[in-house]
Coordinates of C-alpha atoms in Angstrom, one line a residue:
V74 CA -9.0 15.3 13.8
S75 CA -12.3 13.9 12.4
G76 CA -14.6 14.8 9.5
N77 CA -17.9 13.8 8.1
T78 CA -15.9 12.8 5.0
S79 CA -12.1 13.0 5.3
G80 CA -10.3 13.7 8.5
I81 CA -7.6 15.7 6.7
H82 CA -8.0 16.9 3.1
A83 CA -5.2 18.8 1.4
Q84 CA -4.8 19.5 -2.3
T85 CA -2.6 21.8 -4.5
Y86 CA -2.6 23.0 -8.1
L87 CA 0.2 24.3 -10.4
G88 CA 3.0 22.3 -8.9
G89 CA 2.5 23.1 -5.2
N90 CA 3.8 20.6 -2.7
I91 CA 1.9 18.9 0.2
D92 CA 3.3 18.1 3.6
V93 CA 1.1 16.4 6.2
T94 CA 2.4 15.4 9.6
L95 CA 0.5 13.7 12.4
A96 CA 2.8 14.2 15.3
G97 CA 3.0 11.9 18.3
G98 CA -0.2 10.2 19.0
A99 CA -2.5 12.4 16.9
N100 CA -5.4 10.7 15.1
A101 CA -7.2 11.3 11.8
T102 CA -10.6 9.8 11.1
G103 CA -12.8 10.0 8.0
R104 CA -16.4 8.8 7.5
D105 CA -19.0 8.2 4.7
S106 CA -16.5 7.0 2.0
G107 CA -13.9 9.4 3.4
D108 CA -10.2 8.9 4.1
G109 CA -8.4 9.4 7.3
I110 CA -5.9 11.5 5.3
R111 CA -6.6 12.6 1.7
T112 CA -4.1 14.5 -0.4
Y113 CA -4.1 15.3 -4.1
A114 CA -1.4 17.2 -6.0
H115 CA -3.1 18.2 -9.3
G116 CA 0.2 19.5 -10.6
N117 CA 3.6 17.8 -10.4
G118 CA 4.1 18.7 -6.7
T119 CA 5.6 16.4 -4.1
I120 CA 3.4 14.8 -1.5
T121 CA 5.0 13.9 1.9
I122 CA 2.9 12.3 4.7
N123 CA 4.3 11.3 8.1
T124 CA 2.1 9.7 10.8
G125 CA 3.1 8.8 14.3
S126 CA 1.8 6.5 17.0
G127 CA -1.9 7.5 16.7
A128 CA -4.8 6.0 14.7
V129 CA -5.7 6.8 11.1
N130 CA -9.1 5.4 9.9
G131 CA -11.1 5.7 6.7
L132 CA -14.6 4.3 6.2
Q133 CA -15.9 2.9 3.0
G134 CA -19.5 3.9 2.7
S135 CA -21.8 3.9 -0.4
G136 CA -19.2 5.3 -2.7
Y137 CA -15.5 4.7 -3.7
G138 CA -13.0 5.6 -1.0
G139 CA -12.5 4.9 2.6
F140 CA -8.7 4.8 2.7
G141 CA -6.6 5.2 5.8
V142 CA -4.0 7.3 4.0
N143 CA -4.6 8.4 0.4
A144 CA -2.0 10.2 -1.7
E145 CA -2.6 11.0 -5.4
G146 CA -0.5 13.1 -7.8
N147 CA 0.3 13.8 -11.4
G148 CA 4.0 13.5 -12.0
G149 CA 5.5 14.4 -8.6
N150 CA 7.0 12.0 -6.0
I151 CA 5.1 10.6 -3.1
F152 CA 6.6 9.8 0.3
I153 CA 4.6 8.1 3.0
T154 CA 6.0 7.0 6.4
A155 CA 3.9 5.4 9.1
A156 CA 5.9 5.2 12.3
G157 CA 3.9 3.0 14.8
T158 CA 0.6 4.1 13.3
Q159 CA -2.6 2.1 13.7
I160 CA -4.4 2.2 10.3
D161 CA -7.9 1.1 9.7
N162 CA -8.0 -1.0 12.9
S163 CA -11.2 0.4 14.6
S164 CA -14.3 -1.8 14.3
A165 CA -16.3 1.2 15.9
V166 CA -15.4 3.4 12.9
G167 CA -15.4 0.7 10.3
N168 CA -12.8 -0.4 7.8
G169 CA -12.0 1.3 4.5
Y170 CA -11.1 -0.1 1.1
A171 CA -7.3 0.0 1.7
G172 CA -5.0 1.1 4.5
I173 CA -2.4 3.1 2.5
V174 CA -2.8 4.1 -1.1
A175 CA -0.3 6.1 -3.3
W176 CA -1.2 6.7 -6.9
V177 CA 0.8 8.7 -9.5
H178 CA -1.7 9.0 -12.3
T179 CA 0.7 10.4 -15.0
G180 CA 4.3 11.0 -15.4
P181 CA 7.6 9.9 -13.8
G182 CA 6.8 10.4 -10.2
N183 CA 8.3 7.8 -7.8
I184 CA 6.5 6.3 -4.8
T185 CA 8.2 5.5 -1.5
I186 CA 6.3 3.9 1.4
A187 CA 7.7 2.8 4.8
T188 CA 5.9 1.3 7.8
T189 CA 8.0 1.1 10.9
G190 CA 7.8 0.3 14.6
A191 CA 4.6 -1.2 15.8
S192 CA 2.5 -0.1 12.8
T193 CA -0.6 -2.2 12.0
I194 CA -3.1 -2.1 9.1
G195 CA -6.5 -3.8 9.3
N196 CA -5.5 -5.4 12.6
V197 CA -9.1 -6.1 13.7
T198 CA -11.1 -9.4 13.6
G199 CA -13.5 -9.6 10.7
S200 CA -11.8 -6.7 8.8
S201 CA -13.4 -5.8 5.5
L202 CA -10.3 -4.1 4.3
N203 CA -9.6 -5.1 0.7
D204 CA -5.9 -4.3 0.6
G205 CA -3.2 -3.3 3.0
I206 CA -0.8 -1.1 1.0
V207 CA -1.4 -0.1 -2.6
A208 CA 1.0 1.8 -4.9
F209 CA 0.3 2.6 -8.5
A210 CA 2.8 4.5 -10.5
D211 CA 2.7 5.5 -14.2
T212 CA 6.3 5.3 -15.3
G213 CA 8.1 5.9 -11.9
T214 CA 9.6 3.5 -9.5
I215 CA 8.0 2.0 -6.3
D216 CA 9.9 1.3 -3.1
I217 CA 7.9 -0.3 -0.2
R218 CA 9.5 -1.3 3.1
N219 CA 6.9 -2.9 5.3
N220 CA 7.3 -3.7 9.0
A221 CA 3.6 -3.5 9.8
K222 CA 1.3 -6.3 10.7
I223 CA -1.3 -6.3 7.9
G224 CA -4.6 -8.1 8.6
F225 CA -5.5 -9.7 11.9
A226 CA -4.5 -13.4 11.9
N227 CA -4.2 -16.5 9.8
G228 CA -7.4 -16.8 7.8
D229 CA -8.7 -13.5 9.1
G230 CA -6.8 -10.9 7.1
V231 CA -7.3 -8.4 4.4
D232 CA -9.6 -9.6 1.6
Y233 CA -7.5 -9.5 -1.5
R234 CA -3.8 -8.4 -1.3
G235 CA -1.5 -7.4 1.5
I236 CA 0.8 -5.3 -0.7
D237 CA 0.0 -4.3 -4.3
A238 CA 2.7 -2.5 -6.3
E239 CA 2.2 -1.8 -10.1
T240 CA 4.1 0.4 -12.6
S241 CA 5.4 0.5 -16.1
S242 CA 9.0 1.6 -15.6
S243 CA 12.3 1.0 -17.4
A244 CA 14.4 1.8 -14.3
T245 CA 17.0 -0.8 -13.2
T246 CA 14.8 -1.5 -10.2
A247 CA 11.3 -0.6 -11.1
I248 CA 9.8 -2.1 -8.0
Y249 CA 11.4 -3.0 -4.7
V250 CA 9.4 -4.6 -1.9
Q251 CA 10.9 -5.6 1.5
N252 CA 8.7 -7.3 4.1
T253 CA 9.8 -7.7 7.6
G254 CA 6.3 -7.7 9.1
S255 CA 3.4 -10.1 9.1
I256 CA 0.9 -10.2 6.2
H257 CA -2.4 -12.0 6.7
V258 CA -4.8 -12.4 3.7
D259 CA -8.2 -14.2 3.8
N260 CA -8.4 -17.7 2.5
G261 CA -9.3 -17.2 -1.2
G262 CA -7.4 -13.9 -1.4
N263 CA -5.1 -13.2 -4.3
A264 CA -1.6 -12.5 -2.9
G265 CA 0.4 -11.5 0.2
V266 CA 2.6 -9.4 -2.1
Y267 CA 1.7 -8.6 -5.7
A268 CA 4.4 -6.7 -7.7
S269 CA 3.9 -6.2 -11.5
N270 CA 6.0 -4.0 -13.8
T271 CA 4.8 -3.9 -17.4
G272 CA 8.0 -2.0 -18.4
T273 CA 11.5 -3.4 -18.8
G274 CA 12.8 -2.6 -15.4
G275 CA 13.4 -5.2 -12.7
V276 CA 11.3 -6.3 -9.7
V277 CA 13.0 -7.2 -6.4
F278 CA 11.2 -8.8 -3.4
V279 CA 13.0 -9.5 -0.1
N280 CA 11.2 -11.2 2.8
S281 CA 12.1 -12.0 6.3
G282 CA 8.6 -11.8 7.7
L283 CA 5.4 -13.9 7.6
I284 CA 2.9 -14.2 4.7
D285 CA -0.2 -16.4 4.9
P286 CA -2.3 -17.9 3.3
P287 CA -3.6 -16.5 -0.1
A288 CA -3.4 -18.1 -3.5
Y289 CA 0.1 -16.6 -3.9
G290 CA 2.4 -15.8 -1.1
A291 CA 4.1 -13.5 -3.6
F292 CA 3.3 -12.9 -7.2
L293 CA 6.1 -11.2 -9.1
H294 CA 6.0 -10.1 -12.8
S295 CA 8.2 -7.9 -15.0
G296 CA 9.3 -7.3 -18.5
G297 CA 12.8 -7.3 -17.1
N298 CA 14.6 -9.2 -14.3
V299 CA 12.8 -10.6 -11.3
A300 CA 14.5 -11.5 -8.0
A301 CA 12.9 -13.1 -5.0
I302 CA 14.9 -13.5 -1.8
N303 CA 13.5 -15.2 1.3
L304 CA 15.9 -14.7 4.2
I305 CA 16.3 -16.8 7.3
G306 CA 13.2 -16.4 9.4
G307 CA 11.0 -15.7 6.4
N308 CA 7.9 -17.8 6.2
I309 CA 5.7 -17.7 3.1
S310 CA 2.7 -19.8 2.6
G311 CA -0.1 -20.0 0.0
N312 CA -1.3 -22.3 -2.8
V313 CA 1.9 -21.1 -4.5
G314 CA 4.6 -19.7 -2.2
I315 CA 6.4 -17.5 -4.7
H316 CA 5.5 -17.0 -8.4
A317 CA 7.9 -15.2 -10.6
D318 CA 7.8 -14.6 -14.4
T319 CA 9.3 -12.2 -17.0
T320 CA 6.8 -12.8 -19.7
D321 CA 4.3 -10.3 -21.2
R322 CA 0.9 -10.7 -19.6

């Protein structure tokens, strides 16, 4: 599936749900600031996106956009699973702004993102992808489980952040990020994993993968508790390996 803007574009109003599935090796390609898959629930409907072993590419043109997978809602939950998907890896199509984006603009909607199998994001030399995975919630929780390779290689990764998770939640675990994949960020980039909760809930980061070599391997902030666990086999590098704070910023 390809389009001159987005490859797939689905939106609902008045609380309707959205369910998009790319089965098997099906592909979706967007162009001219379009997304590979773009969804928007204008009401409080749930968004569910599942992709298989195909390719999903967006292209950042003259305007804002160019996401591989883009899900935006107003109060409903968002679920995204990439099972062996190749996201924003095509130098022929170009690279978008971010590989996976989930954004709950208002309300208590939660975000759940999982990349499994041999998924990759921005796995192309010279990638101009700014971020790998981005999740912004209003007051809901964020759960990200990454097994993908994000970026191409040491010093040739995404430009700014591998994973960016931000919310303002009072839930016991406001943000949970687990990385078992490899995250490559350009020299001078901000963070392999950035998790910030401006509410009172906790932030938990668990790593058994590879993160290199931005300013921060992981930057963790919350108004509540912060826990960072680097398991055996985990390798985090950066000017600062792990930064954790519970102060107001």
